[in-house]
Short mmCIF file of C-alpha atoms and ligand atoms in Angstrom, two decimals:
data_model
loop_
_atom_site.label_atom_id
_atom_site.label_comp_id
_atom_site.label_asym_id
_atom_site.label_seq_id
_atom_site.Cartn_x
_atom_site.Cartn_y
_atom_site.Cartn_z
CA UNK A 93 2.66 86.77 113.74
CA UNK A 94 6.00 87.08 111.97
CA UNK A 95 6.30 85.45 108.58
CA UNK A 96 8.14 82.14 108.33
CA UNK A 97 9.05 80.09 105.30
CA UNK A 98 7.10 76.88 105.25
CA UNK A 99 7.76 73.75 103.30
CA UNK A 100 5.93 73.42 100.00
CA UNK A 101 3.97 70.31 99.22
CA UNK A 102 2.10 71.60 96.19
CA UNK A 103 4.36 72.72 93.36
CA UNK A 104 1.61 73.76 90.92
CA UNK A 105 1.96 77.17 89.31
CA UNK A 106 -0.93 78.52 91.35
CA UNK A 107 0.53 77.29 94.63
CA UNK A 108 3.97 78.75 93.83
CA UNK A 109 2.37 82.03 92.89
CA UNK A 110 0.46 82.17 96.14
CA UNK A 111 3.49 81.31 98.29
CA UNK A 112 5.66 83.90 96.53
CA UNK A 113 3.03 86.63 96.88
CA UNK A 114 2.60 85.90 100.56
CA UNK A 115 6.34 86.07 101.08
CA UNK A 116 6.69 89.36 99.20
CA UNK A 117 3.84 90.94 101.11
CA UNK A 118 5.49 90.01 104.41
CA UNK A 119 8.80 91.47 103.26
CA UNK A 120 7.17 94.72 102.11
CA UNK A 121 5.24 95.04 105.40
CA UNK A 122 8.36 94.56 107.44
CA UNK A 123 10.37 97.02 105.34
CA UNK A 124 7.83 99.71 106.16
CA UNK A 125 8.59 99.31 109.83
CA UNK A 126 12.33 100.04 109.53
CA UNK A 127 13.26 103.15 111.49
CA UNK A 128 16.65 102.97 113.18
CA UNK A 129 20.01 101.66 112.04
CA UNK A 130 19.53 98.63 114.25
CA UNK A 131 16.14 97.86 112.72
CA UNK A 132 17.57 98.15 109.23
CA UNK A 133 20.28 95.68 110.13
CA UNK A 134 17.80 93.24 111.68
CA UNK A 135 15.59 93.51 108.62
CA UNK A 136 18.45 92.86 106.25
CA UNK A 137 19.81 89.93 108.24
CA UNK A 138 16.36 88.40 108.51
CA UNK A 139 15.73 88.53 104.74
CA UNK A 140 19.06 88.34 102.95
CA UNK A 141 21.43 87.15 105.72
CA UNK A 142 23.64 84.50 104.23
CA UNK A 143 23.32 81.90 106.98
CA UNK A 144 19.66 81.71 107.82
CA UNK A 145 18.01 84.58 105.98
CA UNK A 146 14.65 84.03 104.32
CA UNK A 147 16.26 83.75 100.89
CA UNK A 148 18.51 80.95 102.11
CA UNK A 149 15.57 79.18 103.66
CA UNK A 150 13.50 79.54 100.50
CA UNK A 151 16.37 78.02 98.59
CA UNK A 152 16.55 75.09 101.00
CA UNK A 153 12.84 74.48 101.59
CA UNK A 154 11.35 75.26 98.18
CA UNK A 155 14.04 74.61 95.68
CA UNK A 156 15.96 71.67 97.12
CA UNK A 157 12.69 70.02 98.17
CA UNK A 158 11.12 70.36 94.73
CA UNK A 159 10.27 67.15 92.84
CA UNK A 160 12.35 66.65 89.72
CA UNK A 161 9.71 67.66 87.20
CA UNK A 162 8.91 70.89 89.06
CA UNK A 163 12.54 71.97 89.61
CA UNK A 164 12.81 74.20 86.58
CA UNK A 165 9.56 76.06 87.17
CA UNK A 166 10.30 76.44 90.89
CA UNK A 167 13.82 77.71 90.07
CA UNK A 168 12.48 80.47 87.81
CA UNK A 169 9.92 81.46 90.42
CA UNK A 170 12.43 81.52 93.28
CA UNK A 171 14.86 83.62 91.24
CA UNK A 172 12.15 86.18 90.53
CA UNK A 173 11.29 86.26 94.19
CA UNK A 174 14.92 86.71 95.16
CA UNK A 175 15.29 89.71 92.86
CA UNK A 176 12.13 91.30 94.27
CA UNK A 177 13.19 90.78 97.87
CA UNK A 178 16.66 92.16 97.20
CA UNK A 179 15.02 95.22 95.67
CA UNK A 180 12.84 95.68 98.73
CA UNK A 181 15.86 95.42 101.04
CA UNK A 182 17.85 97.87 98.94
CA UNK A 183 14.92 100.29 98.83
CA UNK A 184 14.59 100.12 102.58
CA UNK A 185 18.27 101.03 102.89
CA UNK A 186 18.02 103.99 100.50
CA UNK A 187 14.88 105.31 102.20
CA UNK A 188 16.57 104.95 105.55
CA UNK A 189 19.73 106.81 104.49
CA UNK A 190 17.66 109.55 102.86
CA UNK A 191 15.54 110.10 105.90
CA UNK A 192 18.59 110.09 108.13
CA UNK A 193 20.30 112.72 106.00
CA UNK A 194 17.10 114.73 105.74
CA UNK A 195 17.09 114.82 109.52
CA UNK A 196 20.60 116.25 109.30
CA UNK A 197 22.01 113.47 111.40
CA UNK A 198 24.46 111.36 109.51
CA UNK A 199 26.11 112.34 106.29
CA UNK A 200 29.04 114.70 106.59
CA UNK A 201 29.77 115.59 102.98
CA UNK A 202 33.07 117.21 103.95
CA UNK A 203 34.51 113.81 104.87
CA UNK A 204 37.03 112.55 102.31
CA UNK A 205 35.73 109.77 100.09
CA UNK A 206 37.02 106.23 99.97
CA UNK A 207 40.56 106.37 98.60
CA UNK A 208 41.36 103.69 96.08
CA UNK A 209 44.97 103.93 95.00
CA UNK A 210 45.49 103.52 91.27
CA UNK A 211 47.71 100.56 90.36
CA UNK A 212 50.72 100.80 88.11
CA UNK A 213 52.50 98.54 85.67
CA UNK A 214 54.99 96.16 87.23
CA UNK A 215 58.56 97.14 86.31
CA UNK A 216 59.16 93.82 84.52
CA UNK A 217 55.96 94.08 82.48
CA UNK A 218 56.74 97.72 81.73
CA UNK A 219 60.23 96.79 80.51
CA UNK A 220 58.83 93.98 78.41
CA UNK A 221 56.26 96.25 76.78
CA UNK A 222 58.87 98.89 76.00
CA UNK A 223 61.10 96.32 74.32
CA UNK A 224 58.21 94.79 72.40
CA UNK A 225 57.15 98.26 71.22
CA UNK A 226 60.61 98.81 69.67
CA UNK A 227 60.15 95.73 67.52
CA UNK A 228 56.57 96.62 66.69
CA UNK A 229 57.87 99.89 65.30
CA UNK A 230 60.14 97.80 63.07
CA UNK A 231 57.09 96.01 61.70
CA UNK A 232 57.06 92.97 63.98
CA UNK A 233 53.76 91.61 65.25
CA UNK A 234 53.20 90.14 68.69
CA UNK A 235 52.68 86.37 69.02
CA UNK A 236 51.78 84.42 72.14
CA UNK A 237 51.39 80.77 73.09
CA UNK A 238 50.58 78.40 75.96
CA UNK A 239 52.68 78.28 79.14
CA UNK A 240 51.98 74.57 79.52
CA UNK A 241 53.60 73.02 76.46
CA UNK A 242 54.28 69.62 74.98
CA UNK A 243 57.75 68.15 74.80
CA UNK A 244 57.46 68.39 71.02
CA UNK A 245 57.07 72.17 70.86
CA UNK A 246 59.37 72.97 73.76
CA UNK A 247 62.23 70.69 72.69
CA UNK A 248 61.94 68.32 69.78
CA UNK A 249 60.83 70.74 67.07
CA UNK A 250 63.50 73.19 68.21
CA UNK A 251 66.21 70.69 67.42
CA UNK A 252 66.59 69.27 70.93
CA UNK A 253 66.14 65.54 70.12
CA UNK A 254 65.24 63.20 73.00
CA UNK A 255 68.30 62.62 75.22
CA UNK A 256 70.20 65.52 73.64
CA UNK A 257 72.52 66.98 76.29
CA UNK A 258 71.32 70.52 75.49
CA UNK A 259 68.09 69.62 77.31
CA UNK A 260 70.05 69.52 80.55
CA UNK A 261 70.81 73.24 80.27
CA UNK A 262 67.12 73.96 80.78
CA UNK A 263 66.16 72.36 84.11
CA UNK A 264 62.56 71.60 83.27
CA UNK A 265 59.44 71.36 85.42
CA UNK A 266 57.39 68.47 84.08
CA UNK A 267 53.69 67.93 84.63
CA UNK A 268 53.10 64.75 86.67
CA UNK A 269 51.28 61.67 85.41
CA UNK A 270 52.31 61.92 81.75
CA UNK A 271 54.24 58.64 81.54
CA UNK A 272 51.53 56.87 79.57
CA UNK A 273 51.91 59.33 76.70
CA UNK A 274 54.51 59.28 73.95
CA UNK A 275 57.43 61.48 74.90
CA UNK A 276 56.63 64.21 72.39
CA UNK A 277 53.09 64.60 73.82
CA UNK A 278 54.10 64.88 77.46
CA UNK A 279 53.30 68.19 79.11
CA UNK A 280 55.74 70.51 80.82
CA UNK A 281 56.03 74.16 81.78
CA UNK A 282 57.71 75.81 78.83
CA UNK A 283 61.34 76.67 79.56
CA UNK A 284 61.49 79.35 76.90
CA UNK A 285 59.11 81.23 74.61
CA UNK A 286 60.66 79.52 71.55
CA UNK A 287 57.76 77.02 71.11
CA UNK A 288 55.73 79.99 69.86
CA UNK A 289 58.17 80.28 66.93
CA UNK A 290 57.18 76.82 65.69
CA UNK A 291 53.51 77.32 66.50
CA UNK A 292 53.48 80.56 64.51
CA UNK A 293 55.37 79.08 61.55
CA UNK A 294 52.82 76.25 61.46
CA UNK A 295 50.06 78.83 61.08
CA UNK A 296 51.66 81.53 58.96
CA UNK A 297 53.63 81.19 55.77
CA UNK A 298 56.83 83.20 55.30
CA UNK A 299 57.75 86.00 55.39
CA UNK A 300 57.16 86.56 59.10
CA UNK A 301 58.47 88.93 61.72
CA UNK A 302 57.19 88.25 65.23
CA UNK A 303 58.10 89.24 68.74
CA UNK A 304 57.02 86.93 71.56
CA UNK A 305 56.74 88.12 75.18
CA UNK A 306 55.80 85.58 77.85
CA UNK A 307 56.28 83.74 81.12
CA UNK A 308 58.58 80.73 81.32
CA UNK A 309 59.56 78.34 84.11
CA UNK A 310 62.69 76.49 85.07
CA UNK A 311 63.59 74.46 88.11
CA UNK A 312 65.97 77.13 89.45
CA UNK A 313 65.93 77.89 93.18
CA UNK A 314 65.22 81.58 93.74
CA UNK A 315 68.24 83.80 94.41
CA UNK A 316 69.43 87.29 93.50
CA UNK A 317 69.65 86.46 89.80
CA UNK A 318 67.39 83.38 89.38
CA UNK A 319 63.70 82.70 89.74
CA UNK A 320 61.69 79.57 88.91
CA UNK A 321 59.38 81.88 86.93
CA UNK A 322 60.69 84.60 84.68
CA UNK A 323 59.84 86.58 81.55
CA UNK A 324 61.30 86.25 78.10
CA UNK A 325 61.05 88.24 74.93
CA UNK A 326 61.89 86.46 71.72
CA UNK A 327 61.97 87.51 68.14
CA UNK A 328 61.90 85.68 64.84
CA UNK A 329 62.30 86.98 61.31
CA UNK A 330 62.07 84.65 58.31
CA UNK A 331 62.21 85.63 54.65
CA UNK A 332 64.33 84.98 51.61
CA UNK A 333 67.92 86.25 51.89
CA UNK A 334 67.92 87.12 55.61
CA UNK A 335 71.54 87.32 56.69
CA UNK A 336 73.53 87.66 59.86
CA UNK A 337 73.96 91.31 58.85
CA UNK A 338 70.20 91.80 59.23
CA UNK A 339 70.37 90.22 62.68
CA UNK A 340 73.20 92.53 63.76
CA UNK A 341 71.57 95.64 62.37
CA UNK A 342 68.21 94.87 63.95
CA UNK A 343 69.58 94.11 67.40
CA UNK A 344 72.05 97.00 67.38
CA UNK A 345 69.16 99.33 66.59
CA UNK A 346 66.94 97.79 69.31
CA UNK A 347 69.65 98.12 71.97
CA UNK A 348 70.30 101.76 71.07
CA UNK A 349 66.56 102.48 71.14
CA UNK A 350 66.22 100.89 74.55
CA UNK A 351 69.43 101.81 76.38
CA UNK A 352 70.38 105.01 74.56
CA UNK A 353 72.26 105.84 71.37
CA UNK A 354 75.71 105.77 72.99
CA UNK A 355 75.46 102.06 73.75
CA UNK A 356 77.82 99.80 71.78
CA UNK A 357 77.08 96.21 70.85
CA UNK A 358 79.35 93.22 70.49
CA UNK A 359 78.50 89.75 69.15
CA UNK A 360 80.42 86.74 70.46
CA UNK A 361 80.12 83.13 69.27
CA UNK A 362 77.89 80.82 71.31
CA UNK A 363 75.78 77.67 70.98
CA UNK A 364 72.03 77.12 70.93
CA UNK A 365 70.46 74.00 69.43
CA UNK A 366 67.97 75.95 67.33
CA UNK A 367 70.36 78.49 65.78
CA UNK A 368 73.48 78.07 63.65
CA UNK A 369 75.65 80.08 63.88
CA UNK A 370 74.73 81.34 67.34
CA UNK A 371 75.92 84.40 69.22
CA UNK A 372 75.61 86.19 72.50
CA UNK A 373 75.00 89.89 72.30
CA UNK A 374 76.88 92.11 74.76
CA UNK A 375 76.25 95.79 75.25
CA UNK A 376 78.76 98.27 76.64
CA UNK A 377 78.04 98.58 80.38
CA UNK A 378 75.35 101.19 80.93
CA UNK A 379 76.49 101.67 84.55
CA UNK A 380 80.17 102.46 84.04
CA UNK A 381 79.99 103.42 80.36
CA UNK A 382 82.29 100.54 79.44
CA UNK A 383 85.24 101.53 81.61
CA UNK A 384 84.73 98.75 84.19
CA UNK A 385 85.21 101.29 86.98
CA UNK A 386 82.86 103.45 88.98
CA UNK A 387 82.98 106.55 91.08
CA UNK A 388 85.81 108.97 91.89
CA UNK A 389 88.00 106.25 93.43
CA UNK A 390 87.66 103.89 90.43
CA UNK A 391 85.82 101.19 92.35
CA UNK A 392 85.23 98.02 90.31
CA UNK A 393 81.90 98.01 88.47
CA UNK A 394 79.87 95.04 89.69
CA UNK A 395 77.16 94.69 87.00
CA UNK A 396 79.78 94.14 84.28
CA UNK A 397 82.31 92.43 86.57
CA UNK A 398 84.90 95.08 85.62
CA UNK A 399 84.81 93.99 81.95
CA UNK A 400 82.86 96.98 80.61
CA UNK A 401 80.45 94.61 78.79
CA UNK A 402 77.13 93.06 79.81
CA UNK A 403 75.61 90.00 78.17
CA UNK A 404 72.08 90.86 77.16
CA UNK A 405 70.69 88.14 74.90
CA UNK A 406 71.22 85.06 72.82
CA UNK A 407 70.65 85.02 69.06
CA UNK A 408 71.58 83.39 65.80
CA UNK A 409 70.49 82.25 62.37
CA UNK A 410 67.60 79.75 62.53
CA UNK A 411 69.04 76.23 62.18
CA UNK A 412 67.85 74.60 58.93
CA UNK A 413 66.83 71.56 61.03
CA UNK A 414 64.16 73.74 62.71
CA UNK A 415 62.72 74.72 59.32
CA UNK A 416 62.47 71.01 58.46
CA UNK A 417 59.66 70.71 61.06
CA UNK A 418 57.56 73.34 59.24
CA UNK A 419 58.83 72.71 55.74
CA UNK A 420 55.33 71.88 54.46
CA UNK A 421 54.13 75.38 55.26
CA UNK A 422 56.59 77.09 52.96
CA UNK A 423 59.71 77.00 55.13
CA UNK A 424 62.01 75.15 52.78
CA UNK A 425 65.46 75.62 54.33
CA UNK A 426 66.92 75.84 50.82
CA UNK A 427 64.70 78.83 50.05
CA UNK A 428 64.20 80.75 53.27
CA UNK A 429 66.50 81.88 56.04
CA UNK A 430 65.90 83.73 59.25
CA UNK A 431 67.22 84.88 62.57
CA UNK A 432 65.95 84.53 66.11
CA UNK A 433 66.86 86.13 69.42
CA UNK A 434 65.73 85.80 73.02
CA UNK A 435 66.27 87.89 76.12
CA UNK A 436 65.16 87.94 79.76
CA UNK A 437 62.83 90.83 80.50
CA UNK A 438 63.55 90.50 84.24
CA UNK A 439 67.30 90.81 83.73
CA UNK A 440 66.88 93.85 81.52
CA UNK A 441 64.59 95.43 84.13
CA UNK A 442 67.29 94.80 86.77
CA UNK A 443 69.82 96.63 84.60
CA UNK A 444 67.47 99.40 83.59
CA UNK A 445 66.39 100.25 87.12
CA UNK A 446 69.69 99.41 88.85
CA UNK A 447 68.10 96.76 91.10
CA UNK A 448 70.52 94.19 92.50
CA UNK A 449 68.13 91.43 93.62
CA UNK A 450 65.69 89.76 91.23
CA UNK A 451 63.56 88.49 94.11
CA UNK A 452 62.46 92.04 94.92
CA UNK A 453 60.41 92.00 91.73
CA UNK A 454 58.34 89.03 92.86
CA UNK A 455 57.83 89.58 96.57
CA UNK A 456 54.92 91.95 96.04
CA UNK A 457 56.20 94.57 98.50
CA UNK A 458 54.32 97.72 97.58
CA UNK A 459 57.04 99.93 99.11
CA UNK A 460 59.49 98.53 96.55
CA UNK A 461 57.10 98.50 93.58
CA UNK A 462 55.80 102.02 94.25
CA UNK A 463 59.16 103.47 93.24
CA UNK A 464 58.55 102.46 89.62
CA UNK A 465 54.97 103.66 89.36
ZN1 ZN B 784 80.25 98.34 84.25
#
């Protein structure tokens, strides 16, 4: 008669041993009878089938039915049994395949193997890594931080006091149910990678040079140039006597490294709460070479809007108010100075690869992504 799993009433070691041995013997006997493909399938389904295979039944009848004090012992025993049965099933399969191939029936070794295409780096990640590598070669180290941040790190410590209008420029996605907390402890999805600047300065004393790649979120509906999720790369250098000249030299070098030595840079005044003075960095248009026109008939160049210049990043000298938040760790604004910059890796990837719709990067269409592999 075919073996069936029966309920256990006696959970003593001897009884468990006996039940397990009986079960194993049945499994081994049945495995010996496997001849055809169909029999192998029936055998496997009967013993390791997920729905009502013997292993599932053993789990239900022996383990779940075990009294509390015998649960541990029964669990160990059942696990051993499971391993042994899985071995028997696997052995039956191997023996079956061997005998089939020995009979010259089944395996055609000239058939191509299973093709697993090798993945490639996403163009945005690739761009980000290339940019980060430029700064690493300048002696910067990479810093990272959490994507879910507190209001304090994302805003307050970066000189965006509560109710400051500059907060409105970063349409923020807040985590729900935080009202009971003090404002500075409320959680949100970071709108920039800048919180990592403060987090790093809290941990490391000056001098520091860090570059921070990472994902950020803003409540922007997706379109050709916006996405609610995007990638930033920030940098921060703090030491004694860091000047705006250092900022210009560093970024001019980085842009030439990345876009080619013929690229020109231009700094124009701007405003960010955490830097003073602040600037936007423009590079000469890499599409039209700065002429604003393209092609033989002088068509207007779209990426630079005919101006010959493309805005690439925001930067500036770290505002002394920011240092006040980490003053105790050696960042006395009277003694140290520094510069910071931040750019969008997605936007730079658009420019670099001449893609005109940001959404293409995030739709996961392999036909599009394959071009960059
Ligand atoms: Zn142009």
